[in-house]
Structures are given as C-alpha cells and as structure tokens.
Amino acid sequence: MSDDDQIQRVERLLAVTQQLTHIGSWQWDLATNVVTWSDELFRIYGYEPRSREITFEFFLSCLVPDDRARVQGEVGAALERGEPFAYVERVVRPDGSVRVLDTVGEPTRDAAGHVTGLIGTCRDVTEERRRDEQIQLYGDIVRNMQIGIAVWEVGAPDDMKSIRLVAYNPAAERVSRRSLEGTIGKSLFEVLPYSEGGFLPGLIAEVARDGVVREGALDRGRNPEQPDRTLAVKSFPLPGGRVGIAVEDTTEKTKMVRLQAAEHRMLERLAAGAPLPEALGTLVSAVEEHLGGCRGAILQLDPEGRYVHYVAAPNVPPAFVTGIEGQPVGPTSGSSGTAMHRRAPVYTIDTETDPGWGDYRELARKNAIRACWSTPILATDGRVLGALAIYHPSARAPSPGDIAAMDRATRLAGLAIERRQLEDQLRELSAHVESIREDERATIAREIHDDLGQALTALKLDIAWLSRRLAGASSRDDVTMPEKLRAMSDMTDEVIERVRRISSELRPGVLDDLGLLAALEWQGQEFEQRTEVTCAIRSNVGDEQLGPALSTGIFRIFQEALTNVARHARAHHVDVTLERGAGELLLVVRDDGVGIAPEATRSLRSLGLLGMRERARRLGGAAVVQAAQGGGTVVEVRVPLAQATS
Ligand SMILES: Nc1ncnc2c1ncn2[C@@H]1O[C@H](COP(=O)(O)OP(=O)(O)OP(=O)(O)O)[C@@H](O)[C@H]1O
Ligand SMILES: [Mg+2]
C-alpha cells in the first residue's frame, strides 16, 4: 500500500468516526483567516460538506447572538495565553434549529513556537443536554412534589420481610414524620415498624405479584405516635420488579370532609324538623371533633338581648353551664358574653389572666377550662342571636384553621337559629289566624243557631196557632188554606233543620258541649249519610274534657281525613280509634281504599296533609299520613296530653 493510500484510508476512517460520534473538527489559520471544517462539522452546522468557504466571521455569525461576545472572548484569551481551551456554544442552523456544541481545542504553532492558529473539535451535545435537562426536571419534580414517594424492591412477593427500601423523596420523610436517612436497603418493617400487620406490606407484595395499581387509606390509629392522621396510599409497579408507593397526607382533607358531612347532617335534621338543641348539638360535636381536644357550646341570647342561654353544650361540664346560664352579657362577661356584647369574636387565650374573666375565673378553674374562644352568631339583619364557644383545658390561641372552622360553624348556626325563629313565628302566626277563624266560626254558628233558630221556631209556633184558629173557624170559603199552612209548617221545619246543619258544620256545638269523642261520632254519622262509606269509631276516651285547643285541633284533623277519604280513597269502610295512652292522645283513621301515593305524602302542594301535620305540631305532636300495610291509607296523629290540656 502506498503512502497516499494509507493517508486516504486514515482520512476515511476519521470521517466515519466523526460521523458516528457527531464530532466535527476544524482548524483556523490566522495568517489567511481561512477556517477548515471537516465534513461532519458542516453537517453539524446544517450545511452540505464543503459547500462554502468558512471564515472566523462566518463562524461567529452562526452563533446564537447571546453567545457571540463570550465565544469571541474565549477564542481571544486562548490565542493570548496559547493554552488549550474549552467552551460551549449554541449555533443556529439555516433551518432555524439550535444545536449545542461542546468545543475543545488548542493553539497551533510554527517551528519557532509562535501561535499560528487554533485547532479543535466540536461535539454536538444537543440530545445529551436535552436528556440531562429531562433528568434534572424529573429529579426536581420528585424532590419538590408534595406527595411522598418510596420505591421498594420485593425479593419474593410471598415473603414480606424481603421488601426493601430503594429510594425515597423528601416528602416521604415529611408524610411519615420520620427521618429516613440511612434506611436505604433496610427492610419495610425496619423502616416503618408499625406497618407490620397493616395493609401496606400486602399492598406492595400484591402489586409486585400482578403489576396492577392499588389504592388504600391508612386511617387513624395505625401509627400510635400519630393517632389523628389519615394518609392516602397508592401502590404502582415500576420496571425491574420494583414497586412505588405514593403517600399523601389527607388528614386535613379528611377532617374537612367529615366536618362538611356533619354540617350536612345537621341541616338535614333541621329541615326534618328536629329540635334546635339537637341539630345544633350535632354541629357542636362536629366542630369539637374537627378542632380536637376541646369542648364546644352554642349559646343563645334572649329576645331582649340581655341574658345568655345554653342551647347545645353536649360535653361542657354541667356545673359550668349552670354557672353561666342566665348571666347578662357585657364588656367583661367571659368570652361569649363579651363577644355577644361587642358583636366581634373574643379569643381568650388564658382565662387565668384575661381581664374579661374576672367574674368567672374561679368557675372556669373548677371546671378545667383555661382557654375560651367565642364568635358571635349574627342574624342576616345584624341582630346578635348567640355565640359559639370553644373551651380548652390549657391556655392556647386558635390557629387560622381553628378560626376558619369556627367561622363556618358560626354562620351555619346563625342560619339554623334564624330559620327556626322564622318557622316559629310563622307557626305562631298561623295558629293565631286559625284561632281567630275558629272563634269567628263559633260566633257565627251560635248566632245562626240562636237568633235564626229562635226566630224560625217562633214563626213555626205562629203557623201552628194560625192553623188551629182556622180549623176552629172551619172556613168553607177557602179549602186550600189548611193545606197551604201545612206546607208552610213543613217548610219551616226544613229551614230549621238546615240552619242547624249549617251551624253544626261551622262549629259543631257537640264539640263544646259533649266533648271530642261525641263530636267525632256525630261527624262519622254525617259522613256515612253523605258517602255510603261505613265508619266505625272505637275509643277509650270518656266524655272528659280534653281542652278546647286539643279537641278542636283533633276534630279538624279528623274532618280533613274524612274529606280525603270521600274525595280520593274510593273506600267502603273507615276504622277510627281515639285512644288515651301514656300521656298522649292517639287518633288513627284507616280506610280500605286505593291507598295514598308516596309522592302525595311528600308533596309540598298537599296542603290538606300539611294542614293536618301543622295542627298536630302546634299541639306539640305529629301527624303521619301514609299508605297502610295491606291497602288503604292511614292517618296517625299523636299529641301529648299534658301540653294540650293547658
Ligand atoms: N285517604 C286517601 N286515599 C287515597 N289518596 C289520598 C288520601 N288522602 C289523601 N290522598 C292523596 O293525597 C293528596 C293530597 O291530599 P291533600 O288533602 O293534601 O290535598 P287534597 O285533598 O287534594 O286537596 P285539599 O287541599 O283540598 O285538601 C290527594 O290529592 C290524594 O291524591
Ligand atoms: Mg284534602
């Protein structure tokens, strides 16, 4: 092989090497300012090999503008020092794409040792850089993410002891609330001793076995050091038979969900008509659980806005409640009394030192209360309705989270109290209207009965007298006269009867004279005559007086029940029982008709049913209307006797 062949072979070899490694080479001759690029370098710059002349200025023009001054400086320094150099530059290809090049080089010298130019190589590191950046980004994500990540190696899925820690991120330490330093390579039970017997080892082993993602919630209680925490855990397969665990601290979220659920329950209870203390008690318990380690109470202010009254204090010591109950509000009335007085929250951090607690310090001390936070409950029109109070056994200030939870509960309590007040007002109003109506009916009934009835009776007597006289006179002239008079007398009887009926329908006198049972019986007979539906009444109630409000209320409910049977039931028979039981009166009206549709019992348009329920409620009891088992409809009314007779 000739020397030329040899050189050609070496050059080819070099070109191939450059192409494979994406390394281009160059040489710059200072004397001629000619730069020689290898074929691969042309390609790296985005040009056909040897497609143009290269000068130093052209080289500079290829750089990203931001890099030009710096690279020029590097080159100048290299020439000046005459030493090897290295820098990174970014070049823009003709198609606009940017490549990152890693350049190393050194000066060339003549025989006398003077620098004649530079020689060097450029490696296209664009892809490498991109990969590095990606790795860096993933690293940043894993390090900074707020979800704990731990990677485990599972030696044998059937052997939980073979699960070993491979890697973890800082959030894993925060979530597990322990330092994981030095735990890489340790077994799961060494790293998290309390996980033994829990679901975590199984979760990891199962994912290692079948590669399917699994989820779980590490609920309170597993880790004795942190009893109140909830963690959400996700287990996922990783390449190489490893298993990743992502853990999120859901304590706050879970607590919030629980609080919301409890608030929801309270609103539902309230809407269902539960007593205010019960509904607010649910709310107080929920706030206690949310805040932890405290006791809560809701106090109401009397209508004059002067004295406090505990509505719900399920866990506050009774002695404390008794001590505060009925106390006046004012500028130094503990926390709640002061909060209501000022219409602003009062957070007493220490009752021992707080000037507002002077009068109640001893009471607080005796009942192990040291801190008390109170927020006033305001109505939508700004009236003070009451206060929410949170008592702590040790001195402490509320956290922003505590304050937020209290504010929520306070607003909700305000809605509940105000709504109930409005309901009570409406109920009182309707009771008032109803009693006026009942009085009016009674008056009209009496007037019709007495005035009209008496006048008609007098008329009838006159007719009788006239007819006797006429018979005596035995008038031959007018034979039609006696007949006429008989007709007048019959007509008068009928009018008297009609007047009686109208008067009874308005307000049956029997109700006032003979009592409820007699009135029901009378109404039942009327009903039978009108409808041909038979009506049987059983009762253990004698003719004792049950009080006008109770009698009238039950009677009106009974009337509506019978009217409904006549109008809707298509029944043949109605069974009625009126029973006096332990402290309560029970009325049951059961028909054997088509049965009431469930929608009708719930519908807000069923005004007749609403009226029955409302009357029962006004008497302190309840009315239930529903389809009876075995067909038909049953109306059941229970009212307490003690309250009703008053
Ligand atoms: N005994 C019954 N048997 C079958 N359906 C009944 C019975 N009582 C009530 N319903 C049904 O319940 C609905 C509501 O009754 P409700 O008394 O509230 O209204 P109403 O009788 O239709 O009108 P009103 O307001 O004049 O009383 C009725 O329309 C009827 O469909
Ligand atoms: Mg009706």
XYZ file of C-alpha atoms and ligand atoms in Angstrom:
678
model
C 0.000 0.000 0.000
C 1.361 3.455 -0.967
C 1.634 6.320 1.462
C -1.239 8.072 -0.373
C -3.454 5.040 0.002
C -2.509 4.905 3.622
C -3.439 8.577 4.107
C -6.725 8.131 2.263
C -7.616 5.161 4.440
C -6.862 7.060 7.605
C -8.943 10.041 6.386
C -11.904 7.790 5.582
C -11.626 6.151 8.944
C -11.581 9.580 10.588
C -14.615 10.748 8.612
C -16.585 7.650 9.614
C -15.590 8.058 13.249
C -16.652 11.720 13.193
C -19.995 10.843 11.640
C -20.731 8.128 14.177
C -19.747 10.171 17.199
C -21.164 13.516 15.939
C -17.777 15.092 16.414
C -16.558 17.592 13.842
C -13.112 19.104 13.651
C -11.756 22.421 12.470
C -8.605 24.382 12.002
C -8.188 28.139 11.783
C -5.163 29.661 10.142
C -4.561 33.182 11.454
C -2.395 34.309 8.553
C -5.035 33.566 5.891
C -8.145 33.718 8.155
C -9.251 30.520 6.496
C -11.097 28.046 8.609
C -11.159 24.439 7.516
C -14.168 22.364 8.607
C -14.448 18.619 8.494
C -17.430 17.179 6.575
C -19.136 16.256 9.818
C -18.747 19.797 11.139
C -20.542 21.115 8.030
C -23.348 18.675 8.797
C -23.465 19.717 12.427
C -23.864 23.360 11.292
C -26.608 22.258 8.915
C -24.648 22.638 5.615
C -23.650 20.259 2.841
C -19.985 19.254 3.353
C -17.616 21.764 1.714
C -20.489 23.756 0.320
C -18.914 27.128 1.166
C -15.890 28.951 2.431
C -15.547 29.407 6.128
C -14.027 32.393 7.893
C -13.870 33.259 11.574
C -16.525 35.963 10.984
C -18.820 33.447 9.318
C -18.330 31.121 12.280
C -19.317 33.923 14.673
C -22.393 34.746 12.596
C -23.606 31.157 13.042
C -23.741 31.522 16.830
C -26.837 32.422 18.821
C -26.402 36.227 19.259
C -26.219 35.893 23.040
C -23.195 33.608 22.772
C -21.122 35.641 20.304
C -19.291 38.029 22.643
C -18.497 35.279 25.134
C -17.100 32.874 22.482
C -15.106 35.664 20.892
C -13.629 36.401 24.306
C -12.789 32.721 24.881
C -11.029 32.496 21.498
C -9.097 35.721 22.109
C -7.976 34.505 25.512
C -6.884 31.157 24.063
C -4.766 32.888 21.453
C -3.265 35.226 24.000
C -2.399 32.553 26.549
C -1.501 29.960 23.933
C -3.119 27.283 26.003
C -5.753 24.592 25.390
C -9.334 25.842 25.785
C -12.914 24.599 26.017
C -16.301 26.244 25.761
C -19.883 25.505 24.896
C -21.634 27.444 22.134
C -25.057 27.361 20.569
C -25.335 27.594 16.793
C -28.341 28.320 14.630
C -28.744 26.149 11.568
C -30.099 27.646 8.299
C -33.439 25.943 9.078
C -33.580 27.878 12.369
C -32.974 24.930 14.715
C -30.450 25.417 17.502
C -27.715 22.916 18.342
C -25.496 22.906 21.401
C -21.815 22.217 20.750
C -19.103 21.247 23.148
C -15.819 22.682 21.776
C -12.268 21.831 22.877
C -9.084 22.983 21.138
C -5.576 24.245 21.379
C -3.258 26.656 19.517
C -1.116 25.562 16.561
C 2.485 26.793 16.438
C 5.268 27.189 13.851
C 8.761 25.802 14.216
C 9.763 28.861 16.257
C 6.926 28.200 18.664
C 4.730 31.176 17.610
C 0.993 30.683 17.616
C -0.252 30.355 14.018
C -3.894 29.484 14.670
C -6.265 27.205 16.532
C -7.326 23.623 16.039
C -10.184 21.859 17.756
C -13.217 19.609 17.775
C -16.923 20.274 18.285
C -19.234 17.646 19.688
C -22.963 18.000 19.118
C -24.313 17.562 22.644
C -27.862 18.822 21.939
C -29.597 15.492 22.575
C -27.413 14.763 25.565
C -28.218 18.174 27.011
C -31.915 17.595 26.454
C -31.682 14.243 28.256
C -29.780 15.813 31.116
C -32.379 18.548 31.408
C -35.147 15.979 31.479
C -33.386 14.011 34.181
C -32.845 17.215 36.091
C -36.532 18.100 35.706
C -37.708 14.677 36.883
C -35.332 14.935 39.814
C -36.704 18.370 40.685
C -40.258 17.098 40.459
C -39.639 14.116 42.705
C -37.680 16.200 45.203
C -40.222 19.020 45.365
C -43.529 17.228 44.951
C -45.773 17.236 47.981
C -46.573 13.565 47.643
C -44.278 11.143 49.444
C -42.679 8.618 47.108
C -40.853 5.496 48.249
C -39.541 2.775 45.953
C -39.341 -0.758 47.265
C -37.652 -3.852 45.973
C -39.562 -7.035 46.552
C -37.257 -10.051 46.842
C -40.071 -12.594 46.954
C -43.734 -11.472 46.896
C -44.619 -14.183 49.408
C -42.047 -13.012 51.888
C -42.925 -9.594 53.322
C -39.538 -9.452 55.023
C -37.914 -9.350 51.615
C -39.373 -5.892 50.881
C -36.539 -3.373 50.996
C -36.327 0.373 50.524
C -34.594 1.516 47.330
C -35.296 5.240 47.233
C -37.494 7.957 48.709
C -38.115 11.669 48.282
C -38.145 14.416 50.944
C -41.959 14.448 51.046
C -41.869 10.782 52.093
C -39.990 11.877 55.202
C -42.466 14.657 55.870
C -45.501 12.436 55.382
C -44.108 9.615 57.524
C -42.881 12.228 60.023
C -39.524 10.500 60.452
C -36.031 10.815 59.083
C -35.348 8.121 56.527
C -31.629 8.781 56.491
C -29.663 5.555 56.433
C -32.714 3.414 55.692
C -31.939 2.623 52.039
C -31.562 -1.161 51.764
C -33.390 -1.747 55.049
C -36.496 -3.910 55.197
C -40.009 -2.417 55.294
C -40.511 -3.492 58.896
C -37.251 -1.877 59.931
C -38.113 1.377 58.161
C -41.792 1.534 59.270
C -42.201 -0.835 62.246
C -45.899 -0.003 62.742
C -46.700 -1.184 59.198
C -46.374 -4.775 60.377
C -49.832 -6.278 60.482
C -51.235 -3.346 58.481
C -52.259 -3.351 54.859
C -49.125 -1.724 53.421
C -46.912 -4.849 53.117
C -49.716 -6.718 51.362
C -50.324 -3.764 49.059
C -46.666 -3.765 47.979
C -46.488 -7.555 47.625
C -49.686 -7.757 45.547
C -48.503 -5.075 43.133
C -45.156 -6.893 42.835
C -47.043 -10.105 42.028
C -49.529 -8.899 39.403
C -48.398 -5.401 38.388
C -51.826 -3.836 38.985
C -52.084 -0.400 40.629
C -53.758 -0.440 44.042
C -55.034 2.161 46.465
C -55.660 2.279 50.166
C -56.265 4.687 53.000
C -54.077 4.474 56.036
C -56.566 5.530 58.606
C -56.036 6.917 62.057
C -54.750 4.642 64.738
C -52.161 2.534 62.916
C -49.263 4.603 63.983
C -49.590 5.117 67.731
C -47.436 8.253 67.556
C -49.837 9.958 65.179
C -53.325 8.793 66.014
C -55.272 11.538 64.210
C -53.797 11.245 60.768
C -55.152 9.838 57.561
C -52.928 9.019 54.629
C -53.964 8.042 51.112
C -51.642 5.447 49.629
C -51.223 4.396 46.001
C -49.036 1.470 45.065
C -47.775 1.132 41.480
C -45.406 -1.169 39.599
C -42.026 0.073 38.392
C -39.642 -1.561 35.921
C -37.269 -4.142 37.327
C -39.794 -5.749 39.670
C -39.872 -2.693 41.907
C -42.917 -1.157 43.495
C -43.525 2.542 44.051
C -45.628 3.878 46.892
C -47.142 7.354 46.694
C -48.397 8.648 50.013
C -50.417 11.787 50.545
C -51.323 13.254 53.893
C -55.098 13.613 53.680
C -55.645 14.427 57.362
C -56.875 17.970 56.759
C -58.894 16.968 53.723
C -60.500 14.066 55.587
C -61.268 16.254 58.584
C -62.855 18.834 56.314
C -64.928 16.165 54.566
C -66.083 14.855 57.962
C -66.970 18.362 59.091
C -68.921 19.011 55.911
C -70.745 15.695 56.264
C -71.679 16.590 59.840
C -72.850 20.045 58.759
C -74.925 18.391 56.100
C -76.448 16.023 58.651
C -77.295 18.963 60.848
C -79.065 20.805 58.033
C -80.984 17.668 57.160
C -82.069 17.152 60.744
C -83.117 20.771 60.930
C -85.080 20.542 57.692
C -86.765 17.394 59.024
C -87.984 19.462 61.942
C -85.596 18.206 64.644
C -85.477 20.391 67.752
C -82.906 23.178 67.557
C -80.790 21.905 70.506
C -80.459 18.529 68.815
C -79.463 19.985 65.431
C -77.009 22.447 66.978
C -75.652 19.660 69.202
C -74.676 17.766 66.040
C -72.873 20.860 64.807
C -71.046 21.382 68.105
C -69.885 17.758 68.206
C -68.609 18.058 64.643
C -66.621 21.194 65.481
C -65.218 19.517 68.619
C -64.024 16.588 66.540
C -62.577 18.867 63.882
C -60.634 21.045 66.298
C -59.680 18.216 68.641
C -59.106 18.308 72.397
C -61.814 20.877 73.134
C -65.452 21.178 74.175
C -67.914 23.348 72.333
C -71.204 25.059 73.017
C -73.766 27.235 71.325
C -75.412 29.914 73.407
C -78.448 31.947 72.539
C -79.354 35.431 73.603
C -82.825 36.083 74.994
C -85.130 38.174 72.757
C -84.323 41.333 74.727
C -80.633 40.686 74.027
C -79.547 40.645 77.663
C -79.087 37.144 79.059
C -77.337 34.047 77.747
C -78.833 30.630 77.482
C -77.079 27.386 76.515
C -78.830 25.724 73.572
C -76.303 22.980 72.931
C -73.338 22.059 75.092
C -73.138 18.264 74.809
C -69.742 17.915 76.508
C -69.327 21.019 78.646
C -69.322 20.255 82.402
C -72.898 20.808 83.693
C -71.603 22.837 86.639
C -70.032 25.307 84.234
C -73.213 25.511 82.143
C -75.260 26.181 85.282
C -72.780 28.864 86.344
C -73.047 30.775 83.062
C -76.723 30.124 82.251
C -78.849 33.257 82.591
C -75.884 35.584 83.112
C -76.043 39.025 81.490
C -73.857 39.904 78.508
C -71.444 42.784 78.900
C -67.923 44.058 78.341
C -66.405 41.712 80.934
C -68.676 38.695 80.706
C -66.239 35.917 79.916
C -65.611 35.279 76.238
C -69.106 34.530 74.954
C -70.891 37.274 76.881
C -68.256 39.770 75.747
C -68.340 38.531 72.146
C -72.122 38.964 72.053
C -71.827 42.378 73.663
C -69.111 43.553 71.242
C -70.545 41.709 68.238
C -66.995 40.552 67.471
C -65.003 37.385 68.186
C -63.224 37.138 71.537
C -60.392 34.639 71.745
C -59.361 34.295 75.370
C -56.009 32.532 75.394
C -55.799 32.194 79.168
C -58.762 32.649 81.480
C -56.393 32.999 84.444
C -55.008 36.302 83.182
C -57.737 37.667 80.907
C -59.437 40.731 82.455
C -62.786 39.738 80.867
C -62.889 36.605 83.002
C -62.686 38.242 86.403
C -66.175 37.132 87.470
C -65.875 33.653 86.026
C -62.220 32.756 86.622
C -62.997 30.570 89.581
C -65.821 28.814 87.748
C -63.517 28.124 84.794
C -60.764 26.831 87.078
C -63.123 24.432 88.844
C -64.268 23.040 85.518
C -60.836 22.659 83.937
C -61.351 25.439 81.409
C -58.328 27.544 80.642
C -58.890 28.965 77.163
C -62.156 30.030 75.585
C -62.737 31.248 72.050
C -66.079 32.770 71.156
C -67.604 34.104 67.978
C -70.932 35.949 67.959
C -73.727 34.444 65.896
C -75.414 37.168 63.883
C -78.710 37.140 62.002
C -78.833 38.334 58.416
C -80.208 41.664 59.649
C -77.273 42.012 62.055
C -79.104 41.075 65.285
C -77.000 39.100 67.762
C -78.569 35.665 68.064
C -75.981 34.000 70.273
C -72.409 32.750 70.260
C -70.300 29.723 69.511
C -67.894 28.922 72.358
C -64.903 26.583 72.281
C -63.337 25.660 75.633
C -59.826 24.266 76.074
C -58.312 22.710 79.188
C -54.997 24.523 78.662
C -54.044 28.055 77.656
C -53.829 28.379 73.897
C -54.548 30.608 70.917
C -56.595 29.494 67.919
C -54.776 28.680 64.671
C -56.012 30.200 61.400
C -57.552 26.796 60.652
C -59.382 26.806 64.015
C -60.747 30.281 63.320
C -61.893 29.282 59.831
C -63.720 26.209 61.170
C -65.346 28.287 63.915
C -66.451 30.928 61.409
C -68.101 28.291 59.261
C -69.899 26.735 62.207
C -70.960 30.175 63.440
C -72.501 31.090 60.092
C -74.292 27.766 59.930
C -75.573 28.072 63.493
C -76.854 31.556 62.586
C -78.773 30.167 59.635
C -80.197 27.380 61.783
C -81.308 29.640 64.620
C -82.722 32.276 62.327
C -84.576 29.742 60.232
C -86.058 28.147 63.307
C -87.099 31.547 64.651
C -88.835 32.308 61.372
C -90.538 28.931 61.441
C -91.709 29.535 64.984
C -93.010 32.956 64.017
C -94.889 31.524 61.048
C -96.310 28.779 63.216
C -97.462 31.278 65.817
C -98.973 33.435 63.129
C -100.833 30.525 61.572
C -102.025 29.374 64.994
C -103.235 32.890 65.692
C -105.079 33.123 62.370
C -106.534 29.678 62.964
C -107.807 30.526 66.421
C -109.411 33.736 65.145
C -111.089 31.704 62.423
C -112.300 29.155 64.919
C -113.688 31.896 67.176
C -115.455 33.543 64.268
C -116.995 30.253 63.213
C -118.183 29.626 66.743
C -119.745 33.095 66.930
C -121.457 32.789 63.568
C -122.604 29.259 64.412
C -124.069 30.447 67.689
C -125.755 33.416 66.100
C -127.273 31.357 63.326
C -128.325 28.733 65.810
C -129.680 31.036 68.456
C -131.040 34.071 66.588
C -132.165 32.484 63.394
C -133.221 29.267 65.099
C -135.318 31.096 67.669
C -136.926 33.335 65.090
C -137.811 30.328 62.979
C -139.214 28.466 65.965
C -141.381 31.485 66.778
C -142.556 31.521 63.175
C -143.427 27.834 63.405
C -145.437 28.396 66.583
C -147.351 31.201 64.871
C -148.172 28.974 61.947
C -149.391 26.299 64.349
C -151.574 28.858 66.126
C -152.953 30.130 62.839
C -153.776 26.665 61.666
C -155.620 25.864 64.923
C -157.652 29.051 64.584
C -158.511 28.305 61.004
C -159.652 24.787 61.890
C -161.940 26.309 64.596
C -163.405 28.815 62.132
C -163.990 25.909 59.698
C -163.899 28.179 56.753
C -165.954 26.742 53.931
C -164.858 29.525 51.613
C -161.251 28.525 51.194
C -160.446 24.842 51.312
C -156.835 25.357 50.182
C -155.940 27.409 53.288
C -155.198 24.484 55.706
C -153.099 22.768 53.072
C -151.096 25.922 52.484
C -150.482 26.274 56.187
C -149.292 22.634 56.496
C -146.862 23.243 53.652
C -145.606 26.412 55.386
C -145.102 24.463 58.606
C -143.162 21.683 56.820
C -141.043 24.259 55.053
C -140.282 25.949 58.359
C -139.187 22.580 59.828
C -136.879 22.056 56.918
C -135.338 25.533 57.230
C -134.826 24.978 60.960
C -133.069 21.728 60.162
C -130.897 23.386 57.522
C -129.956 26.193 59.875
C -128.953 23.597 62.486
C -126.811 21.773 59.979
C -125.062 24.905 58.715
C -124.402 25.932 62.274
C -123.003 22.485 63.152
C -120.804 22.410 60.116
C -119.336 25.749 61.018
C -118.583 24.585 64.522
C -120.355 21.553 65.936
C -121.884 22.544 69.233
C -121.481 18.941 70.324
C -117.720 19.544 70.382
C -118.108 22.241 73.006
C -120.997 20.623 74.826
C -120.273 16.897 74.798
C -116.584 16.676 74.010
C -114.292 15.333 71.321
C -115.485 11.748 71.101
C -119.132 12.782 70.715
C -118.115 15.254 68.026
C -116.172 12.554 66.141
C -119.144 10.207 66.363
C -121.501 12.892 65.091
C -119.131 13.705 62.232
C -118.785 9.979 61.452
C -122.568 9.623 61.136
C -122.798 12.667 58.920
C -120.058 11.156 56.781
C -121.846 7.807 56.497
C -125.032 9.531 55.371
C -123.268 11.638 52.814
C -120.996 8.977 51.317
C -122.358 5.495 51.955
C -118.923 4.614 53.343
C -119.335 2.967 56.741
C -117.424 4.489 59.634
C -116.705 2.660 62.907
C -115.273 4.539 65.894
C -113.640 2.885 68.885
C -112.351 4.788 71.849
C -111.245 4.518 75.448
C -111.788 8.232 75.907
C -114.778 9.048 78.090
C -116.674 12.293 77.976
C -113.914 14.058 79.872
C -112.941 17.473 78.565
C -109.596 17.468 76.804
C -109.221 21.204 76.476
C -110.576 23.355 73.642
C -107.313 23.628 71.647
C -106.718 19.885 71.631
C -110.358 18.980 70.890
C -110.681 21.480 68.076
C -107.297 20.501 66.581
C -108.019 16.772 66.581
C -111.554 17.350 65.328
C -110.352 19.446 62.384
C -107.702 16.838 61.500
C -110.408 14.182 61.617
C -112.642 16.251 59.331
C -109.835 16.650 56.781
C -109.039 12.927 56.959
C -112.674 12.020 56.268
C -112.948 14.578 53.469
C -109.866 12.999 51.856
C -111.410 9.538 52.167
C -114.554 10.786 50.470
C -112.657 12.573 47.724
C -109.722 10.280 46.967
C -109.892 6.862 48.604
C -112.796 5.038 46.885
C -113.161 3.197 50.187
C -116.002 1.089 51.603
C -115.144 1.406 55.244
C -113.232 3.629 57.655
C -111.945 2.472 61.038
C -111.318 5.184 63.597
C -109.699 4.816 67.003
C -109.268 7.541 69.553
C -107.123 6.395 72.430
C -105.782 7.938 75.525
C -102.353 6.390 76.216
C -99.424 7.130 78.474
C -99.507 10.923 78.461
C -100.665 11.149 74.882
C -103.757 11.069 72.743
C -103.727 8.902 69.616
C -106.119 9.253 66.702
C -105.959 6.684 63.889
C -108.126 6.943 60.774
C -107.696 3.949 58.493
C -109.588 3.470 55.241
C -109.699 0.437 52.932
C -109.387 2.430 49.727
C -106.784 2.723 46.982
C -104.002 3.927 49.279
C -102.193 7.269 49.121
C -99.326 7.610 46.620
C -95.934 8.141 48.314
C -95.335 11.301 46.228
C -98.539 12.824 47.584
C -97.355 12.317 51.163
C -94.149 14.229 50.401
C -95.529 16.856 48.056
C -95.421 20.444 49.218
C -98.648 21.001 47.305
C -100.585 18.616 49.563
C -101.958 21.470 51.588
C -104.570 19.336 53.312
C -101.864 16.978 54.591
C -99.620 19.912 55.525
C -102.513 21.408 57.461
C -103.014 18.158 59.403
C -99.312 17.942 60.258
C -99.170 21.606 61.187
C -102.149 21.320 63.543
C -100.605 18.266 65.197
C -97.269 20.027 65.548
C -98.916 23.066 67.057
C -100.331 20.742 69.693
C -96.777 19.517 70.362
C -97.295 16.271 68.491
C -97.091 14.861 64.980
C -99.356 13.528 62.240
C -98.251 10.841 59.801
C -100.216 10.057 56.641
C -99.136 7.006 54.675
C -100.306 4.016 52.692
C -101.411 1.327 55.149
C -99.963 -2.155 55.083
C -102.477 -4.380 53.337
C -104.038 -1.500 51.393
C -105.774 1.745 52.118
C -104.462 4.865 53.816
C -103.803 5.506 57.460
C -103.645 8.838 59.248
C -101.976 8.629 62.632
C -101.942 11.592 64.987
C -100.170 11.652 68.339
C -100.257 14.615 70.660
C -99.089 14.903 74.242
C -101.899 15.356 76.734
C -100.132 17.460 79.337
C -99.344 20.277 76.939
C -102.625 20.096 75.072
C -104.937 20.429 78.060
C -103.293 23.644 79.122
N -107.330 8.616 52.080
C -106.676 8.784 50.920
N -106.650 7.811 49.996
C -106.014 7.987 48.818
N -105.334 9.112 48.491
C -105.323 10.119 49.363
C -105.973 10.008 50.624
N -105.768 11.159 51.302
C -105.029 11.934 50.507
N -104.738 11.322 49.332
C -103.928 11.845 48.238
O -103.065 12.836 48.758
C -103.235 14.043 48.047
C -103.030 15.193 48.985
O -104.067 15.311 49.920
P -104.441 16.735 50.474
O -105.503 16.587 51.491
O -103.194 17.404 50.904
O -104.944 17.509 49.197
P -106.355 17.465 48.500
O -107.313 16.678 49.315
O -106.129 17.020 47.089
O -106.749 18.981 48.462
P -107.168 19.885 49.739
O -106.078 20.897 49.844
O -108.457 20.477 49.384
O -107.232 19.002 50.930
C -104.610 13.964 47.452
O -104.729 14.754 46.302
C -104.762 12.489 47.145
O -104.143 12.191 45.920
Mg -107.659 17.096 51.347
